XYZ file of C-alpha atoms in Angstrom:
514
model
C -2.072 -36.614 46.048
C -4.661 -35.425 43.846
C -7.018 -32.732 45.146
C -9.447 -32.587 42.513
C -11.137 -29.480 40.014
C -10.520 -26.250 41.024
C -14.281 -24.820 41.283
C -15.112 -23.380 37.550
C -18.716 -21.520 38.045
C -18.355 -20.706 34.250
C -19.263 -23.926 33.066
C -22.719 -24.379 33.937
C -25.150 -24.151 30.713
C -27.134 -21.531 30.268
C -30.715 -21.766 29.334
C -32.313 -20.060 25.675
C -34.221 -16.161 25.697
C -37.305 -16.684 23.497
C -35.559 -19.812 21.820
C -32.114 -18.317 20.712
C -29.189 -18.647 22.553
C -27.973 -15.056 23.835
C -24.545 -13.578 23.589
C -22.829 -10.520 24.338
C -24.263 -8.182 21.601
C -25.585 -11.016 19.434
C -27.866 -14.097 19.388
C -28.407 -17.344 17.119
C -31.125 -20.530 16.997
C -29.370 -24.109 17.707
C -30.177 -27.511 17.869
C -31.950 -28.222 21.128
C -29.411 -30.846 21.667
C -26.765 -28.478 21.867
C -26.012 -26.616 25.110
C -24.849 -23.120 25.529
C -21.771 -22.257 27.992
C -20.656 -19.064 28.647
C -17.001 -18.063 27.498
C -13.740 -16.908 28.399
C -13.805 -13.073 30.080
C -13.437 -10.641 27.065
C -10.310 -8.076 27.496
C -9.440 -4.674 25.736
C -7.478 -4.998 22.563
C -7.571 -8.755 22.585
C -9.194 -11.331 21.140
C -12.005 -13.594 23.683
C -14.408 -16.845 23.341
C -18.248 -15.311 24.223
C -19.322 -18.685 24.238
C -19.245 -22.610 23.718
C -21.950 -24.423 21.574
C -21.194 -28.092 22.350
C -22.976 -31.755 22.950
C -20.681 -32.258 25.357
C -20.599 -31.312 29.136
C -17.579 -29.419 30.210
C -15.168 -29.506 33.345
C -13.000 -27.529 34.968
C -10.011 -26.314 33.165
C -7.374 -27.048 36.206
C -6.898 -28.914 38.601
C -4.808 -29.402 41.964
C -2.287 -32.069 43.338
C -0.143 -31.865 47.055
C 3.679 -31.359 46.207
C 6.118 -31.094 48.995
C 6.278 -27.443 48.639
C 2.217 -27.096 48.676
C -0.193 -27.362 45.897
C 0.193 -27.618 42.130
C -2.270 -26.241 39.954
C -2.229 -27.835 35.820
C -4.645 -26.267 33.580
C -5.659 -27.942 30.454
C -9.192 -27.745 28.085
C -12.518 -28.313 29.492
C -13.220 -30.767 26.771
C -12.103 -33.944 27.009
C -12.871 -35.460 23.617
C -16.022 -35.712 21.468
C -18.756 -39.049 22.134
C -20.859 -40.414 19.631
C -21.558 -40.050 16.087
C -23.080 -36.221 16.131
C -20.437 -34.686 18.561
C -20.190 -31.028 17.837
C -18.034 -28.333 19.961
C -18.550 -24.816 18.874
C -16.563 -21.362 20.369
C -18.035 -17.981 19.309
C -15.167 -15.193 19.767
C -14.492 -11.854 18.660
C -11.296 -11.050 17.244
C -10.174 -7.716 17.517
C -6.887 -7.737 17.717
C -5.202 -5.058 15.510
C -4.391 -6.343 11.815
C -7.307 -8.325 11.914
C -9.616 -7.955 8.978
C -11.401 -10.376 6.716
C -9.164 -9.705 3.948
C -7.192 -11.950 5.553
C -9.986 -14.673 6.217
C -9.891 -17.879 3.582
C -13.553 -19.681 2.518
C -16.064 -18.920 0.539
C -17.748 -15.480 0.289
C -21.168 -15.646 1.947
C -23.465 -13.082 3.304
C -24.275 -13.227 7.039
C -26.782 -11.165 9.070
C -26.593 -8.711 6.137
C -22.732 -8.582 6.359
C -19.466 -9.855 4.731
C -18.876 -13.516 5.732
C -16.559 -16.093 4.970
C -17.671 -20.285 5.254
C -14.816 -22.988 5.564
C -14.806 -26.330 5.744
C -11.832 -28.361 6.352
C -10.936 -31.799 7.501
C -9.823 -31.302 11.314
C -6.475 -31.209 12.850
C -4.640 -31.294 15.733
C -6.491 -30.844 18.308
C -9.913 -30.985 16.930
C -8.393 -34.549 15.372
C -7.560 -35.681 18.972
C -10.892 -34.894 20.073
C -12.053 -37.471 17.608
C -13.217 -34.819 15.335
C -13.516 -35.195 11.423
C -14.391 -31.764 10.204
C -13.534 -28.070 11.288
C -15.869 -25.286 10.415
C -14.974 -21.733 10.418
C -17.941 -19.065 9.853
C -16.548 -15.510 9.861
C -18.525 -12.089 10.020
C -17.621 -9.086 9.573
C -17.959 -6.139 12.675
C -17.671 -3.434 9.800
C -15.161 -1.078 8.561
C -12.690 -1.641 11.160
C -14.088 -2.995 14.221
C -13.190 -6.430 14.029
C -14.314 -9.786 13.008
C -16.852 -12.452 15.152
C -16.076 -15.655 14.536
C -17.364 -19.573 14.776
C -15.276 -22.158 14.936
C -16.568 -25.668 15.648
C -15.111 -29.273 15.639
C -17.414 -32.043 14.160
C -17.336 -35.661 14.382
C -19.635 -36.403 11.527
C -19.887 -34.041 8.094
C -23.990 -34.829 8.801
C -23.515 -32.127 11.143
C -22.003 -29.145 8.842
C -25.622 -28.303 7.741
C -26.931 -27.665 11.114
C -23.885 -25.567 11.872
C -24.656 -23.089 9.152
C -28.153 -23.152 10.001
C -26.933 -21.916 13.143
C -24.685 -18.928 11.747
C -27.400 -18.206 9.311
C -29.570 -17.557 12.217
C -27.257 -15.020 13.486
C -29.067 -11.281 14.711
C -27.146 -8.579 15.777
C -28.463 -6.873 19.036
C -27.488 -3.803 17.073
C -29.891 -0.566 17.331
C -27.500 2.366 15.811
C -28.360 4.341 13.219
C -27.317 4.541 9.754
C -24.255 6.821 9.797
C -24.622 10.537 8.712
C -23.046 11.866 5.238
C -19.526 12.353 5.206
C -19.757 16.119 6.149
C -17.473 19.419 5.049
C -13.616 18.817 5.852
C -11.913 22.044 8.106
C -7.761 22.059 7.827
C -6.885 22.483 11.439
C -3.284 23.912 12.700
C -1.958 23.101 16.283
C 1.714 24.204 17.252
C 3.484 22.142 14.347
C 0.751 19.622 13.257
C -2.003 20.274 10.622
C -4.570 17.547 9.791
C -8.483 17.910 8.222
C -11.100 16.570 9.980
C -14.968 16.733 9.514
C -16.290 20.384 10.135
C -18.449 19.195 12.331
C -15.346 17.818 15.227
C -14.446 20.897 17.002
C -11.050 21.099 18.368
C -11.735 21.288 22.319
C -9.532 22.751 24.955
C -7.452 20.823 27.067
C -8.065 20.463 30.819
C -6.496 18.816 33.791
C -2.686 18.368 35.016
C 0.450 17.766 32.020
C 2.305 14.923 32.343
C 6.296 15.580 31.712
C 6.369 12.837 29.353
C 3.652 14.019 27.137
C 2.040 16.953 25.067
C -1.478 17.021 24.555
C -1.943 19.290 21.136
C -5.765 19.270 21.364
C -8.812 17.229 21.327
C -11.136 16.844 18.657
C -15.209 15.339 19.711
C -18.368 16.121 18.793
C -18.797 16.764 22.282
C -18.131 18.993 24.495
C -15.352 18.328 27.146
C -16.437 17.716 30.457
C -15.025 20.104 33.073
C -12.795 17.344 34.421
C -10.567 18.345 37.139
C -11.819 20.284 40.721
C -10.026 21.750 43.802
C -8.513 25.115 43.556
C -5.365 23.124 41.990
C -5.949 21.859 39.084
C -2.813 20.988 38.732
C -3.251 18.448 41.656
C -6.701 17.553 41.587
C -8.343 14.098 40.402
C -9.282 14.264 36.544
C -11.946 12.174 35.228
C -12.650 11.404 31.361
C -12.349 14.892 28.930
C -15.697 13.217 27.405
C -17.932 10.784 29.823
C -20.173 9.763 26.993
C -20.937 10.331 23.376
C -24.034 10.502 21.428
C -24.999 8.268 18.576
C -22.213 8.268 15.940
C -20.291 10.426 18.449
C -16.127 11.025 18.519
C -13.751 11.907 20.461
C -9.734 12.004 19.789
C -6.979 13.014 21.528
C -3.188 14.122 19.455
C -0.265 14.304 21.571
C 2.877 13.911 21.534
C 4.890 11.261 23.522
C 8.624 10.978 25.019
C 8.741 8.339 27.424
C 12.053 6.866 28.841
C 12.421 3.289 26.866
C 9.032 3.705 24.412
C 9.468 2.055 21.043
C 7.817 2.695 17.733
C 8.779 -0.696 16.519
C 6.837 -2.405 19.934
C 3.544 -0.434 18.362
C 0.911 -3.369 17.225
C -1.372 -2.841 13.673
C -1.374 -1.753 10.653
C 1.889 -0.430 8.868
C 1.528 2.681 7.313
C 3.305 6.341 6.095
C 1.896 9.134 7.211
C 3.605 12.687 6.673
C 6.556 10.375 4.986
C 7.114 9.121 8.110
C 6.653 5.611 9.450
C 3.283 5.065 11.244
C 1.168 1.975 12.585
C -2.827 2.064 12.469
C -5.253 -0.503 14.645
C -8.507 -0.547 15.864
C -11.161 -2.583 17.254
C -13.551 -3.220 19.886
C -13.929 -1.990 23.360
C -10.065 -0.743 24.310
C -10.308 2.129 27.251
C -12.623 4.303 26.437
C -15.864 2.456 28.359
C -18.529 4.863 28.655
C -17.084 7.374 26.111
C -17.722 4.453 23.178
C -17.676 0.668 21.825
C -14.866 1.255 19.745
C -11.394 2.267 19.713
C -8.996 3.124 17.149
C -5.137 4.011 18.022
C -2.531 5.782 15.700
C 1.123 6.284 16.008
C 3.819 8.403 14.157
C 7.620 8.004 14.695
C 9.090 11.838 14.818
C 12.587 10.013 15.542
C 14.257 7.659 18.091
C 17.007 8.356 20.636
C 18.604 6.086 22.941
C 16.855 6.856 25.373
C 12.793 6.525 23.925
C 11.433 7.088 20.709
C 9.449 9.907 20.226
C 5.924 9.329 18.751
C 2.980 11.679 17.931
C -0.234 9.441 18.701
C -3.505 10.078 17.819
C -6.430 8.252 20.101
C -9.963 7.878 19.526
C -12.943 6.544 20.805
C -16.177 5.856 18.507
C -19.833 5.038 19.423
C -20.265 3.519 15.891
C -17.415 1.448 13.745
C -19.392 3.747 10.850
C -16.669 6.489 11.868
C -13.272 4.790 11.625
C -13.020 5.664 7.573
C -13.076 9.184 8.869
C -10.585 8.964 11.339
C -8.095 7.191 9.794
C -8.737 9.661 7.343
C -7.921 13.009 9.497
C -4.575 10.581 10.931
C -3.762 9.972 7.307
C -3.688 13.793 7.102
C -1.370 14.851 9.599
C 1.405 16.996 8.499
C 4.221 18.604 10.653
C 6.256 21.800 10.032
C 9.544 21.967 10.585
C 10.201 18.692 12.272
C 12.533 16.629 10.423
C 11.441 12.866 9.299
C 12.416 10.087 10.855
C 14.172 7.017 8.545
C 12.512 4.241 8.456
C 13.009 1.437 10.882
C 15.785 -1.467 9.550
C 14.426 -4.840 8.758
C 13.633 -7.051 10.818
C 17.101 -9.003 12.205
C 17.023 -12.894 12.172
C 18.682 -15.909 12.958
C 19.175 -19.851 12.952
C 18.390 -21.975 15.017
C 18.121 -25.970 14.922
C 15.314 -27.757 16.776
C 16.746 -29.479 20.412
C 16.078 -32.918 18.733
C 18.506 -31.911 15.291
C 16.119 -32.671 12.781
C 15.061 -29.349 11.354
C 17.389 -25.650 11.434
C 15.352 -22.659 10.493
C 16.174 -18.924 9.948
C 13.765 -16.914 11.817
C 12.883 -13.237 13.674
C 15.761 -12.822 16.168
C 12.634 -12.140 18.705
C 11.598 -15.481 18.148
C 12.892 -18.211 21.031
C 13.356 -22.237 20.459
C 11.453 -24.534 23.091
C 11.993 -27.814 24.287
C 9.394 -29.537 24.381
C 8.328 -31.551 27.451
C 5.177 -33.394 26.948
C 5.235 -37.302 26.314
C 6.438 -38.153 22.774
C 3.543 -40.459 20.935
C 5.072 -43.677 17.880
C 3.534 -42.021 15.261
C 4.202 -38.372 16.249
C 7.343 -36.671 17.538
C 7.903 -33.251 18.565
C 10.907 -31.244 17.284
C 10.552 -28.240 19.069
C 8.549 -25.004 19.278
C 9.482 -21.398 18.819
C 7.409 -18.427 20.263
C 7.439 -14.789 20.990
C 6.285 -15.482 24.439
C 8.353 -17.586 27.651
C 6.603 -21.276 27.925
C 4.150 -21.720 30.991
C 5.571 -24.066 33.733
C 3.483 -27.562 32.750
C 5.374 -29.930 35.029
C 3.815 -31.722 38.503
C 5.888 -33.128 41.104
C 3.986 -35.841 42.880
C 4.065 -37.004 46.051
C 7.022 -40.071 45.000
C 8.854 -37.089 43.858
C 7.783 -38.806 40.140
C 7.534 -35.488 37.243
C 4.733 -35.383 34.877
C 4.626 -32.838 32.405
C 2.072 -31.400 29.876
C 2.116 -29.872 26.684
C 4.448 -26.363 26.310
C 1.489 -23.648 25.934
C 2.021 -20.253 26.080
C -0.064 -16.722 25.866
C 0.380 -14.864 23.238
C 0.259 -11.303 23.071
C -0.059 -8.643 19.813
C 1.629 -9.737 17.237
C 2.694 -13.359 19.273
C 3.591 -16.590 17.569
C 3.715 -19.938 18.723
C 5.119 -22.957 16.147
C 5.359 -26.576 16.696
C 7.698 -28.318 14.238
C 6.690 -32.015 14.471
C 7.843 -35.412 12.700
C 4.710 -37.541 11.623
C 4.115 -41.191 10.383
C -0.331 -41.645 11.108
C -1.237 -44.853 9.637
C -2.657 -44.121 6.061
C -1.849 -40.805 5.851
C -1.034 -39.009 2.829
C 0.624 -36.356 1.426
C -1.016 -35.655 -1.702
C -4.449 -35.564 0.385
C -2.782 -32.364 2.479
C -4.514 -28.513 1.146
C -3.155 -25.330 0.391
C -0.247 -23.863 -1.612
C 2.045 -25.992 -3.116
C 5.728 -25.022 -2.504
C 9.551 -26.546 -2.071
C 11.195 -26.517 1.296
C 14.877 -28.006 1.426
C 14.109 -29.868 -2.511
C 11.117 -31.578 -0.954
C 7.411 -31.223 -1.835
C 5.039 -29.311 0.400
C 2.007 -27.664 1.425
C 1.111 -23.910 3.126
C -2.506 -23.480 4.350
C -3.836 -20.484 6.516
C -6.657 -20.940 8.830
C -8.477 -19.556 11.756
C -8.240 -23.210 14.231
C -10.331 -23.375 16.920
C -7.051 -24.835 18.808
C -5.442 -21.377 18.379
C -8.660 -19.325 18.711
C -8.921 -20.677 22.233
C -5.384 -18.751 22.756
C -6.288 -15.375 21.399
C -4.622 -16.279 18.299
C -6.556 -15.255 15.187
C -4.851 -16.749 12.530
C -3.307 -20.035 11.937
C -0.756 -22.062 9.911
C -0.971 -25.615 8.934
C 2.156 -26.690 6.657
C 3.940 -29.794 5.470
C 6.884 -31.202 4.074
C 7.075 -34.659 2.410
C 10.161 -36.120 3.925
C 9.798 -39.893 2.555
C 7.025 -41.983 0.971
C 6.214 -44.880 1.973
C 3.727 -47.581 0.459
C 1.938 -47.383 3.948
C 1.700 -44.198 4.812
C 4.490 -40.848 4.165
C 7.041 -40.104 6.568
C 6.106 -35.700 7.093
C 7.387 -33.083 8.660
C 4.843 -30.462 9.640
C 5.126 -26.658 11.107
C 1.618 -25.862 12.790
C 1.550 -22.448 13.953
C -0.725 -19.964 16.051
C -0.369 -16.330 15.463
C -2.093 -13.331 16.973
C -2.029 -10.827 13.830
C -2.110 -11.692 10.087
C 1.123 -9.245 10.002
C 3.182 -12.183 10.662
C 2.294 -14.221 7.990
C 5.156 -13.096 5.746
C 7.947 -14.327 8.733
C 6.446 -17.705 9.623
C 6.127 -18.280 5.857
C 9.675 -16.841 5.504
C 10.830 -19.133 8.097
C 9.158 -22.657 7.117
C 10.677 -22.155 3.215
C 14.484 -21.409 4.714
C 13.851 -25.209 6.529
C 16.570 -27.876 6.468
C 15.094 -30.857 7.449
C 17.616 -34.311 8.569
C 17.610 -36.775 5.834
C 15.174 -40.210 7.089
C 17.094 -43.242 6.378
């Protein structure tokens, strides 16, 4: 028995500020057709949706049905499809996750709000296809230096409407009132225990307060502030600590080196940017928001493997938190700089181990990352498009229902992907009319066939914190109606996977059609 929505206060519109639609930390002019929702909650480290531009109302995302054991909850989108000729549904998201940067971002090079942007237009896919959508538009803008990307992605029905989406990004204002960044002051060479780095002269290594923890060994801090006496009680071994630093002045920053030996921590499970510091390996990332809260907007983590055990890996990490992205170059910098005396280097890690797997159906075997599991899928199979199978990084959400016949209905496998997550649909195709010459992208040979790579930001994957994605195809048969393909779409949270999922769609076998 059906119970209906599950009550969704989020999607109510919300009304224009002196006629531009206002997000968090940025605003933009819009058809007055076009009605603003708020977005998905924004997390730490992650990427989030600030907001839906669309024509269309939207629902709840779930809804609930009586089973014999209680109540079923399936969650799906809160759009339905596009109506009429001008349907438009836009998401504006940041995307912070760490490897993202918009060296990695296709389109053409455009300037927006004064920064580096990139402008795509594609034909749509997938979802944006089912929707009834013709186009997919991807504005991206840069954060600067290192603080991320914001992104719009939209779904059109009609190319009329691509000019009144980039009327829309080129509207864009930043609600941004820092200052220009100071010059790059003196560097000071600084020597703790066995680590030297240089820093500017004007971070002062700071003592450091409050309880140790057994696992870890704070060398020092380095701010521009003071630190905040942070523990009290005659104890101070037992006492309640706050932040060393509870809030930092413009272009403030405040860093934290310790070392780290924690049962079961592993260098390799470190997200970002891959990197040698000291001759040793070392990952990079940084983005927006992250823990620090009051102490800054901006976060920026680095990690060095010392060496590995059985036991836990032992890493030297160097946190930060910035009240302007003006300041990552610098700190990167002073991690880049980090030497250690008389600690012997670590090797570096073995490559990555893989393996094969066929899809549950038999129709295509691929080599891929060992970490990487095959799903069946369990959704209803459509004539003119079959599933394979999926593989992911991540364990499928439970989409079944059990009604109240006992009859099973199932939805499409989705999953949530964390850092450095990937989620890939292999899927056999035969659309009326389709073509595979009319397919974009690289042109490559998988298994003797002919076929395409392409790499996107989707607003399909956007909508689950992926940042990057994949469309590919492999011309299994022509036919004088349309071709017979085989095409790997794929999701992926950092553009560090790229090389695998590439890796993996070339080493395809794919069953001979008859």
């Amino acid at each position: 028995m059906a119970l209906g929505p599950i009550p969704d206060p989020s999607f109510t519109p919300r009304p224009d500020i002196d006629g531009r639609a206002q997000m968090d930390g940025f605003s933009f002019v819009h058809p007055a057709a076009w009605r603003i929702y708020p977005g998905l909650p924004l997390q730490p480290t992650v990427n989030g949706t600030d907001g839906y531009v669309t024509t269309e109302p939207l629902h709840d995302r779930c809804r609930r049905s009586a089973v014999a054991n209680g109540v079923e909850e399936t969650c799906g989108s809160e759009l339905d499809s596009l109506t009429g000729p001008h349907g438009v549904f836009a998401s504006w998201g940041w995307l912070t996750l760490p490897g993202t940067t918009m060296g990695d971002t296709p389109g053409e090079h455009v300037t927006v709000a004064g920064r580096d942007a990139r402008w795509s237009v594609v034909p749509a896919a997938m979802t944006c296809a089912k929707w009834g959508g013709t186009k997919t538009v991807v504005a991206t803008v840069e954060l600067g230096s290192q603080a991320g990307l914001l992104q719009m992605s939209a779904c059109l029905v009609s190319a009329d409407e691509v000019s009144a989406v980039r009327a829309m990004v080129d509207s864009l204002k930043f609600d941004d009132t820092t200052t220009a960044a100071p010059s790059q002051g003196a560097l000071e060479t600084s020597t703790v225990g066995d680590l030297t780095f240089t820093h500017d002269k004007r971070w002062q290594l700071r003592p450091v307060k409050g309880a140790a923890i057994p696992t870890e060994m704070t060398y020092t801090y380095v701010s521009t502030e003071p630190v905040d006496a942070q523990c009290s009680g005659p104890s101070p071994a037992l006492a309640p600590c706050g932040p060393p630093v509870s809030h930092l002045s413009t272009h403030g920053v405040f860093a934290t080196w310790r070392q780290i030996n924690q049962p079961g921590l592993r260098f390799d499970n470190a997200a970002g940017e891959r990197l040698v510091v000291d001759g040793r390996p070392a990952t990079w990332s940084a983005g927006v928001g992250g823990a620090c809260g009051g102490s800054g907007g901006f976060h920026a983590d680095g990690r060095i493997l010392m060496f590995g055990n059985g036991f836990g890996d032992e890493i030297v990490s160097m946190s930060a938190c910035l009240q302007s992205p003006d300041e990552f170059t610098a700190v990167k910098a002073m991690f880049e700089s980090a030497r250690f005396s008389g600690v012997p280097r670590a090797s570096v890690p073995p490559a990555v181990k893989t393996v094969t797997d066929t899809t549950p159906d038999g129709a295509v075997t691929v080599t891929h990352d060992a970490h990487w599991r095959m799903l069946t899928p369990t959704e209803p199979q459509a004539p003119v498009a079959f599933i394979n199978g999926y593989l992911s990084t991540e364990a499928a959400h439970d989409t079944c229902a059990t009604a109240a016949d006992r009859s099973v209905t199932c939805g499409s496998v989705t999953v949530a992907l964390g850092p450095h997550g990937v989620f890939v649909t292999w899927m056999e195709r035969y659309f009326p009319g389709e073509r595979f010459s009319d397919a974009a992208g690289e042109t490559l040979v998988v298994d003797g066939k002919p076929a395409r790579w392409s790499v996107g930001h989707d607003v399909t994957c956007a909508k689950d914190g992926a940042a990057i994605s994949v469309d590919a195809r492999v011309l299994v048969k022509a036919d004088p109606h349309s071709d017979w393909i085989t095409s790997m779409y794929a999701c992926l949270a950092s553009a560090d996977e790229l090389p695998a999922v590439k890796a993996m769609f070339e080493s395809a076998t794919i069953r001979a059609r008859s």
